[in-house]
Amino acid sequence: MAETSKADGGRLTTHVLDTATGKPAAGLSIALYRLDGSARTLLKTVTTNTDGRCDAPLLAGAEFRLGEYELVFAVGDYLRGQGTKLPEPAFLDSVPIRFGMAESVHYHVPLLISPYGYSTYRGS
């Protein structure tokens, strides 16, 4: 993997929407990992607020570095906490999204969830 550089202008954000209820997914746990070859380093774990967003960017300023990352969303725990009956094992439990950041800009990685599907895209 190419050497990464620090960037002052970049930031990483996310939010989660529960498409089964049409509401933000409040209280959903998200783990952020940095990937470097076969190494996977946990950078932080956060929980979404009542708007389904994090209270601050996941990465910004000196923390923001170009490279490859993974967000792991604890969808199963969230759905169970909402009273959703899930089979054992659940169809979706942990939802990982791997992505690369190649520019010092705003990267927004939203997640739309339901018990049997999810989607993501590069947002703004």
Tab-separated table of C-alpha atoms in Angstrom, residues 4-45:
chain	number	residue	atom	x	y	z
A	4	THR	CA	-0.304	7.847	3.390
A	5	SER	CA	-0.126	11.517	4.225
A	6	LYS	CA	-1.843	13.697	6.788
A	7	ALA	CA	-4.365	16.169	5.517
A	8	ASP	CA	-5.843	19.175	7.281
A	9	GLY	CA	-8.852	19.616	4.986
A	10	GLY	CA	-10.298	16.124	5.019
A	11	ARG	CA	-12.926	14.653	7.285
A	12	LEU	CA	-14.939	11.467	7.584
A	13	THR	CA	-18.586	11.368	8.659
A	14	THR	CA	-21.413	8.839	8.623
A	15	HIS	CA	-25.053	8.468	9.512
A	16	VAL	CA	-27.471	5.560	9.673
A	17	LEU	CA	-31.122	5.461	8.643
A	18	ASP	CA	-33.502	2.627	9.524
A	19	THR	CA	-35.489	2.131	6.318
A	20	ALA	CA	-37.867	-0.330	8.006
A	21	THR	CA	-39.141	2.422	10.324
A	22	GLY	CA	-38.267	5.468	8.228
A	23	LYS	CA	-36.322	6.966	11.134
A	24	PRO	CA	-32.701	7.681	12.062
A	25	ALA	CA	-30.965	4.731	13.747
A	26	ALA	CA	-30.244	6.202	17.178
A	27	GLY	CA	-27.975	4.291	19.570
A	28	LEU	CA	-26.225	2.178	16.903
A	29	SER	CA	-22.591	1.310	17.662
A	30	ILE	CA	-19.975	1.877	14.938
A	31	ALA	CA	-16.321	0.788	14.984
A	32	LEU	CA	-13.776	2.530	12.745
A	33	TYR	CA	-10.683	0.618	11.610
A	34	ARG	CA	-7.660	1.670	9.599
A	35	LEU	CA	-6.454	-0.955	7.115
A	36	ASP	CA	-2.798	-1.249	6.185
A	37	GLY	CA	-2.091	-4.360	4.138
A	38	SER	CA	-3.201	-7.266	6.330
A	39	ALA	CA	-3.166	-5.093	9.479
A	40	ARG	CA	-6.499	-3.851	10.850
A	41	THR	CA	-6.263	-1.265	13.639
A	42	LEU	CA	-9.250	-0.117	15.685
A	43	LEU	CA	-9.226	3.696	15.806
A	44	LYS	CA	-12.445	4.335	17.721
A	45	THR	CA	-15.927	3.174	18.552
